[in-house]
Coordinates of C-alpha atoms in Angstrom, one line a residue:
X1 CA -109.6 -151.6 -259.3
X2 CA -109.8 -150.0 -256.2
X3 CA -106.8 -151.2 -254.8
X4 CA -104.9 -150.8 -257.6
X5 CA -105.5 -147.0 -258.1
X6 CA -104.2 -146.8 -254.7
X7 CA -101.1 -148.7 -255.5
X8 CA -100.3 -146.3 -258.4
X9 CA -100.7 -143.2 -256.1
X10 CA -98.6 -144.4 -253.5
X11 CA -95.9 -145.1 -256.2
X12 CA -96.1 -142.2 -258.1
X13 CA -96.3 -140.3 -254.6
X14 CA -93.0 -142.2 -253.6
X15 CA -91.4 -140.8 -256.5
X16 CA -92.1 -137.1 -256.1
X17 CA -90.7 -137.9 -252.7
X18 CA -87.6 -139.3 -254.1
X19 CA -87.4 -136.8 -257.0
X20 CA -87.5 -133.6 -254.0
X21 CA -85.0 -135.8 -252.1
X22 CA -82.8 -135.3 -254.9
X23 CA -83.0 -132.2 -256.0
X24 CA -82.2 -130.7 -252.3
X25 CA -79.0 -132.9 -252.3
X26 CA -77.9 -131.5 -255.3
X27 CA -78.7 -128.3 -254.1
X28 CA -76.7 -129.0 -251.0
X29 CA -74.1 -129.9 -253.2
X30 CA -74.0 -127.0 -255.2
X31 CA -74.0 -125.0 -252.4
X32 CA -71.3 -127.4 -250.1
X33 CA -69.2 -126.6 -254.1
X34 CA -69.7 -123.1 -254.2
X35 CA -68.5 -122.1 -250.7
X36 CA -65.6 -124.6 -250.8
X37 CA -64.7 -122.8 -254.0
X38 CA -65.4 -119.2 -252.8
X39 CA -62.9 -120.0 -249.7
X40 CA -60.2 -121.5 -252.0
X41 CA -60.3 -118.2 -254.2
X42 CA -60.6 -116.1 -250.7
X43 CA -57.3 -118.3 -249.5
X44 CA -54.6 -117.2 -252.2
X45 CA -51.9 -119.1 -253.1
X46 CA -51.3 -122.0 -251.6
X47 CA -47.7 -121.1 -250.3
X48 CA -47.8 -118.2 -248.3
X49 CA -45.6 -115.1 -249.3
X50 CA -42.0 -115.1 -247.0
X51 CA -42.7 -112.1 -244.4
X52 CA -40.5 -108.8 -245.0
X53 CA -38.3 -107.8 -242.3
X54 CA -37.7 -104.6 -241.9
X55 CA -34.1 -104.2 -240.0
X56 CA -33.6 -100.9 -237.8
X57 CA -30.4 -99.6 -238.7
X58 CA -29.0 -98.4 -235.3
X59 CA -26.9 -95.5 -235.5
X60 CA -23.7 -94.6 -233.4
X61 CA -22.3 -91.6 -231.8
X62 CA -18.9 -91.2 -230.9
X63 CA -17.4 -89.5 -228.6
X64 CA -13.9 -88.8 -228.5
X65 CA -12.0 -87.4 -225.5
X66 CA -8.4 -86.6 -225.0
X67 CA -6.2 -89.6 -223.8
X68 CA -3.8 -87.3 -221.5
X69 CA -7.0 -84.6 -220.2
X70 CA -10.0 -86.3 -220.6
X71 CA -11.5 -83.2 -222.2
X72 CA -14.4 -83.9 -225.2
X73 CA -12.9 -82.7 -228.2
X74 CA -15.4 -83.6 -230.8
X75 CA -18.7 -86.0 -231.2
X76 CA -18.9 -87.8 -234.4
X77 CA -22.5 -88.6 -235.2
X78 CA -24.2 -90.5 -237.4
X79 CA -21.9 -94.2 -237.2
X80 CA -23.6 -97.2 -239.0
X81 CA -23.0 -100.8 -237.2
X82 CA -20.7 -101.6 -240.2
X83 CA -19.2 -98.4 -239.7
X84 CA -15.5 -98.9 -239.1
X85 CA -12.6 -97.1 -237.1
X86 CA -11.0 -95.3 -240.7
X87 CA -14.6 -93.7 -241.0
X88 CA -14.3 -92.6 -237.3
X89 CA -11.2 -91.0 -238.6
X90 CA -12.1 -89.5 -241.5
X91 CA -15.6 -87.5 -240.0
X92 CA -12.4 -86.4 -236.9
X93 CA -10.1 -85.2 -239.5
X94 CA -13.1 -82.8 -241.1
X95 CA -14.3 -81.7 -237.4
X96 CA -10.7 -81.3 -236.8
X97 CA -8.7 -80.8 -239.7
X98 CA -5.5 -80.4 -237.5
X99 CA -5.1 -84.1 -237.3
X100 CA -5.2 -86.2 -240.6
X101 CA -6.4 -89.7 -240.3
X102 CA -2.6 -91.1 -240.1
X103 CA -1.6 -89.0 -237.3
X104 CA -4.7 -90.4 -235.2
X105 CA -4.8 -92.7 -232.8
X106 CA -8.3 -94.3 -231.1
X107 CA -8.4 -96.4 -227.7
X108 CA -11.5 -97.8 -226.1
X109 CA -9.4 -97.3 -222.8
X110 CA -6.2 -95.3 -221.5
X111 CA -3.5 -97.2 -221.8
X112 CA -5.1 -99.8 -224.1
X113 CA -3.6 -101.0 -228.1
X114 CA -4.5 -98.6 -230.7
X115 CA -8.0 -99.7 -232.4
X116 CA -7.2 -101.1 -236.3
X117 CA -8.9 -99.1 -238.9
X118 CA -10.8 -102.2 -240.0
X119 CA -12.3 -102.9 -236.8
X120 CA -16.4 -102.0 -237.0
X121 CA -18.0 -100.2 -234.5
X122 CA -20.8 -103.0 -234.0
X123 CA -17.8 -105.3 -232.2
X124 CA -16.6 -102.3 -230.1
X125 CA -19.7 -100.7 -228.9
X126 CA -21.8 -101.6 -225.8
X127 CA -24.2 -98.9 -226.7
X128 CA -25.3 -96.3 -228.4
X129 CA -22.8 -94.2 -227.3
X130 CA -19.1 -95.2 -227.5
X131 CA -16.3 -93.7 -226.2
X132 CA -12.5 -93.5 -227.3
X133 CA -9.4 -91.4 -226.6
X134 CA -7.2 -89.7 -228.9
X135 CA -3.6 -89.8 -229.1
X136 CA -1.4 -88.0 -231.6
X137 CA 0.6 -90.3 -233.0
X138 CA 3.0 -87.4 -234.5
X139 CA 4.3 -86.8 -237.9
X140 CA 3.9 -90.0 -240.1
X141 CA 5.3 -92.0 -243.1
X142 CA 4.5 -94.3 -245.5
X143 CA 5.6 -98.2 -245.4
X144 CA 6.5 -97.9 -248.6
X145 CA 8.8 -94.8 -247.8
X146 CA 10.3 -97.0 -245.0
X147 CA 10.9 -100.1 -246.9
X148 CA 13.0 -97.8 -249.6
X149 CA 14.6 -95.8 -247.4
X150 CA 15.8 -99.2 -245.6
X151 CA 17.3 -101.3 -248.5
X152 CA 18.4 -98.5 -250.7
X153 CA 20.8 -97.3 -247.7
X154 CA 22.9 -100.6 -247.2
X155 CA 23.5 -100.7 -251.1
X156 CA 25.1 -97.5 -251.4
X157 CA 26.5 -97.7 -248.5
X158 CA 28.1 -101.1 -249.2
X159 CA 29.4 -99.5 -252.7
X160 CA 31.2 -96.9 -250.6
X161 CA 33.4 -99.2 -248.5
X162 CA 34.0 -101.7 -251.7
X163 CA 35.3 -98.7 -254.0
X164 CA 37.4 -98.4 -251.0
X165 CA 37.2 -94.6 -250.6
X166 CA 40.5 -93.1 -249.0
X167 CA 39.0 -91.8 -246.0
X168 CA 38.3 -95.3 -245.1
X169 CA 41.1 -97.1 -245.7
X170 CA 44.9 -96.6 -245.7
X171 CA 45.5 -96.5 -249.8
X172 CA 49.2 -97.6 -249.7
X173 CA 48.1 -100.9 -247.6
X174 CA 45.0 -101.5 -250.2
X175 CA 47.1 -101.1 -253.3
X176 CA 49.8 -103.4 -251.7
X177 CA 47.4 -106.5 -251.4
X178 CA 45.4 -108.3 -253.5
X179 CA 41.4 -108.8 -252.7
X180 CA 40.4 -112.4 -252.7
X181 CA 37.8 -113.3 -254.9
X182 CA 35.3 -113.9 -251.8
X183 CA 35.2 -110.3 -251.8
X184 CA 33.6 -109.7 -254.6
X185 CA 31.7 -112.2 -254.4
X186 CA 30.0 -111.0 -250.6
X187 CA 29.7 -107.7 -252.4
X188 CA 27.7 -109.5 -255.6
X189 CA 25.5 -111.5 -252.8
X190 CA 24.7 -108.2 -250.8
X191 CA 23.9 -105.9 -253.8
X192 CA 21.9 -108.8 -255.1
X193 CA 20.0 -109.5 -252.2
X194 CA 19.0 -105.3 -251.6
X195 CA 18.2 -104.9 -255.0
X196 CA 15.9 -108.3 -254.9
X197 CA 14.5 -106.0 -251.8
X198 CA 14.1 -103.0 -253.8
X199 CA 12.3 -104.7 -256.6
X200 CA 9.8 -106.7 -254.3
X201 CA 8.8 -103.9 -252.6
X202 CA 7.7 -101.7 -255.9
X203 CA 6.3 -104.6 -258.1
X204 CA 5.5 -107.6 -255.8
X205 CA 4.5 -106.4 -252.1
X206 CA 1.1 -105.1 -251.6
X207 CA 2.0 -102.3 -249.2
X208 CA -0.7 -101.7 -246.9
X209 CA -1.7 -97.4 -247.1
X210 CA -1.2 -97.6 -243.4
X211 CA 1.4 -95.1 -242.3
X212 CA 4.0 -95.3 -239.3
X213 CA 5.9 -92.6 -237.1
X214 CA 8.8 -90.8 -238.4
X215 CA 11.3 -92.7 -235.0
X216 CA 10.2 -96.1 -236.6
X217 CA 11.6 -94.7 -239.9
X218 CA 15.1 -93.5 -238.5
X219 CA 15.1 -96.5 -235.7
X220 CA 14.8 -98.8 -239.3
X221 CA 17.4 -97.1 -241.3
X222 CA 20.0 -97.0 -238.2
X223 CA 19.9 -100.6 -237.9
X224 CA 20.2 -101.3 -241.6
X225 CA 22.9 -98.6 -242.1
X226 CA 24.7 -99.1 -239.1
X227 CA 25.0 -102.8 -239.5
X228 CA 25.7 -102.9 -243.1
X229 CA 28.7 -100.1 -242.6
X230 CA 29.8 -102.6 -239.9
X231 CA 29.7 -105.4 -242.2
X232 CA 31.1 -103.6 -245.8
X233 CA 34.4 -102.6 -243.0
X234 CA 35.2 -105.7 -242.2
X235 CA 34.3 -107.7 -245.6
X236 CA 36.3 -105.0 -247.8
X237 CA 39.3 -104.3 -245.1
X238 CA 42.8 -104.9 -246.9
X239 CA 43.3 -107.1 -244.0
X240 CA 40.7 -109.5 -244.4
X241 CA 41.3 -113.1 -244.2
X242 CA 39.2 -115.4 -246.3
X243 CA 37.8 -118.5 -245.0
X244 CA 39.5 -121.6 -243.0
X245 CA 38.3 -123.7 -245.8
X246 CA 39.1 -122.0 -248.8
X247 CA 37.2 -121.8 -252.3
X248 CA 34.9 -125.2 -250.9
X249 CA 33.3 -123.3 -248.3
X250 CA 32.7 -120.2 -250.4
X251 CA 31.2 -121.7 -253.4
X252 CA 29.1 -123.7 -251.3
X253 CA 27.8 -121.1 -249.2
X254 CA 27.4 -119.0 -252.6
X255 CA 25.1 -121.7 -253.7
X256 CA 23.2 -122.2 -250.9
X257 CA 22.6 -118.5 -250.2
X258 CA 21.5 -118.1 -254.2
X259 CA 19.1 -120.9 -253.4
X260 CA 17.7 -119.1 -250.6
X261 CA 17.3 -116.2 -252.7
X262 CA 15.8 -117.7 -255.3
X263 CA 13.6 -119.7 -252.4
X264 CA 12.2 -116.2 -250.8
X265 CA 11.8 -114.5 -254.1
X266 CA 9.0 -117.1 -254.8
X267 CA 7.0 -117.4 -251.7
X268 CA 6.9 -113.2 -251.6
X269 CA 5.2 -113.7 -255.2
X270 CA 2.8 -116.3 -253.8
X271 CA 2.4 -114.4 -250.4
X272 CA 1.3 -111.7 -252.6
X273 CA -1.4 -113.2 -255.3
X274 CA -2.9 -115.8 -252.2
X275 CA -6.1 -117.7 -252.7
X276 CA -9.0 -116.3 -251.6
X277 CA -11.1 -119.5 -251.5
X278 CA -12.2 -121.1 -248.4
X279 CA -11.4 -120.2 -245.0
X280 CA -7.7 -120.9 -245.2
X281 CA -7.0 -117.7 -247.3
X282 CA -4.8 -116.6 -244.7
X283 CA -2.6 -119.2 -245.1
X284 CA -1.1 -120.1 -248.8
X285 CA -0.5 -123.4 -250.0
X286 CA 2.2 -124.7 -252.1
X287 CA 2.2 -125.0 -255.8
X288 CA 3.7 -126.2 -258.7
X289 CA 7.1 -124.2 -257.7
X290 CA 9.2 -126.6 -255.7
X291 CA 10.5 -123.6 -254.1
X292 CA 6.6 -123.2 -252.2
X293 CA 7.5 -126.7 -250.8
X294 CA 8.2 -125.2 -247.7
X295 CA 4.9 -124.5 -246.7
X296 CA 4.5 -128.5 -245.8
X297 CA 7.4 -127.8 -243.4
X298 CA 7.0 -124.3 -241.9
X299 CA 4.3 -121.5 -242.0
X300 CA 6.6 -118.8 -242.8
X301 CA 9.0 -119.8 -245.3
X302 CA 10.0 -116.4 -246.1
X303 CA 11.5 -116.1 -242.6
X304 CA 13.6 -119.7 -243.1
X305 CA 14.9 -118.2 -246.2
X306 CA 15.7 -115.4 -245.3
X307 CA 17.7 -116.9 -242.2
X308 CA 19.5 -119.2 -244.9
X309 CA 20.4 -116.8 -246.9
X310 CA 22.8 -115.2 -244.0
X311 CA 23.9 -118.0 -242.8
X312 CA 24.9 -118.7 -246.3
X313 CA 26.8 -115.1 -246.4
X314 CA 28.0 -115.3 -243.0
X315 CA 29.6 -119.2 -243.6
X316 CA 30.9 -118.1 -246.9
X317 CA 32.1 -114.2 -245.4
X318 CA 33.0 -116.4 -242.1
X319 CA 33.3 -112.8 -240.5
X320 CA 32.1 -111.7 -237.0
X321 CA 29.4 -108.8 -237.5
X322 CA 27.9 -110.9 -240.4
X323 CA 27.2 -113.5 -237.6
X324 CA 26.2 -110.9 -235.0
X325 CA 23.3 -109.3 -237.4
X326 CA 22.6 -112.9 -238.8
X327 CA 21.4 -113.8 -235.1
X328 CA 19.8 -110.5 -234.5
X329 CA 17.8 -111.5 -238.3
X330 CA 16.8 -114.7 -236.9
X331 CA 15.4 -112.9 -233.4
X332 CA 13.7 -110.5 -235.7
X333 CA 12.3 -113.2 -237.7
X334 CA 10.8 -115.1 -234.5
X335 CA 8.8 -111.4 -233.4
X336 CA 7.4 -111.2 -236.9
X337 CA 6.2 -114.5 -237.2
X338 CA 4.4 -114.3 -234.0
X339 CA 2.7 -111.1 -235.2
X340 CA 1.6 -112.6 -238.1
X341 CA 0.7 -115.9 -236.2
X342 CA -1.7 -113.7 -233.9
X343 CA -3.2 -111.5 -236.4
X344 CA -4.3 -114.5 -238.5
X345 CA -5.7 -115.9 -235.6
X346 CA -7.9 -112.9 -234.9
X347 CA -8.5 -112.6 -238.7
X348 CA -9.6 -116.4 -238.4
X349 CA -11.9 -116.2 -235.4
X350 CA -13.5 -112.8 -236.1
X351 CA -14.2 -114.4 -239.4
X352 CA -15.5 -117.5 -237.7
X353 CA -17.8 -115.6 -235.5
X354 CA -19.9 -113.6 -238.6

């Protein structure tokens, strides 16, 4: 009996044991539970929040000196990095209202190309202070002034020598001969092409609201007069020959220069709605029009056509100052094209480097 009270008490001692075992690893547990949950609900969100950076806006001041003295005229304060070389302008036309934006001209050296009113002043400047020198660029125009005042002159002035006025020509010697009908045909050709000029140039060109000196505006016109009363003498003369070939060379020279007419009309209108898309909206592409074909041949079609069209008029006029100018077109053409060649290319690579 002995014995076996002893046996229960060890068991039942075993057991308390086991049972305070227990209930201090639950305990443990609850505990190990509670923190672990306390630090989860300490923690946040699992993803952390994206840091804010603040960016410094650095501001610009510009100095501007006199290209020919070297004297400060003005500081212009207060220039954001996106800042660009029109707002330069503007704050120098208030400080100096003398000069209005057009008639200003900024260098970042002597000597150096006239900065573009688009440029920013982040790619120009090297620190906080910047430094450019002022030219006046004298009394300016409009391009759109220029443009009109260009192809308006050579068709009145064409008219004039077609009427054949009697200060021009001998009236006895014009009423004696007949006018061949390539005559008045060159005159259709040349109004028509002017007038296609005219039209273009209010309702199809996007002018730029860029201005240019009054010389470039009376340097235009005396090319474009001068040449076209050169031209309208020789064309409308009572002496004028038509050409070797007769009626086939004229009609298809009259064809071929509407083509080309027809040709340049088109890639204007697509030159001046281009797609925006990509980074090739410097350069159109052809569409539907079979007349934008030309683009898989050349860059510039408006140039080629242009060319073609007076070599059409000076095949079908088969006179020497129409040849004379036609070449002079064709040097012209070549300048602008590589003007426009290396202003896409800077367009393209300033682009390219944001």
């Amino acid at each position: 009996m002995f014995k076996r009270h002893k046996s229960l008490a060890s068991e039942r001692k075993r057991e308390l044991i086991s049972s305070r075992a227990t209930r201090s690893i639950l305990k443990n547990d609850l505990r190990n539970f509670h923190s672990l949950s306390q630090l989860i609900l300490s923690a946040g969100p699992l993803r952390s929040a994206a840091a804010v950076k603040h960016v410094k806006t650095t501001h610009f001041e510009i100095e501007i000196l006199d290209a020919h003295t070297r004297k400060q005229i003005c500081i212009v304060d207060k220039m954001t990095q996106k800042s660009t070389i029109h707002d330069v302008k503007q704050k120098f036309h208030k400080a100096c209202p003398k000069w209005y934006p057009s008639r200003i001209g900024l260098q970042l050296e002597r000597g150096g190309p006239f900065l573009k009113d688009y440029v920013t002043i982040q790619s120009i400047a090297t620190s906080s202070i910047v430094t450019l020198y002022f030219t006046d660029l004298g009394r300016q125009v409009s391009w759109t002034t220029v443009f009109l005042a260009e192809y308006t002159g050579p068709l009145l002035i064409y008219f004039l020598f077609y009427l054949r006025i009697p200060y021009i020509y001998d009236m006895k010697e014009s009423s004696r001969r007949l006018r061949h009908p390539v005559v008045h045909l060159a005159c259709f050709c040349h109004c028509l092409h002017y007038i296609r000029y005219l039209l273009e140039t209010l309702f199809v060109h996007k002018v730029s609201a860029g201005h240019t000196p009054l010389k470039n505006l009376i340097k235009s016109c005396a090319f474009y007069w001068g040449f076209t009363s050169w031209i309208a003498y020789y064309i409308n003369h009572p002496q004028y020959t038509p050409p070797s070939f007769g009626n086939r060379q004229v009609i298809v020279s009259a064809i071929n220069f509407l083509i080309c007419e027809a040709g340049n009309h088109f890639i204007n209108v697509v030159l001046a709605h281009p797609n925006h898309t990509g980074n090739n909206a410097c350069f159109p592409t052809p569409n539907y029009n079979p007349f934008t074909w030309m683009f898989f041949l050349v860059s510039c079609p408006n140039y080629t056509y242009e060319i073609g069209s007076w070599i059409s008029f000076t095949v079908m006029t088969q006179t020497l100052p129409v040849g004379i100018f036609t070449l002079l077109t064709i040097l012209l053409s070549w300048y602008l094209f590589l003007c426009w060649r290396l202003r896409t290319q800077y367009l393209k690579s300033s682009h390219n480097s944001r």
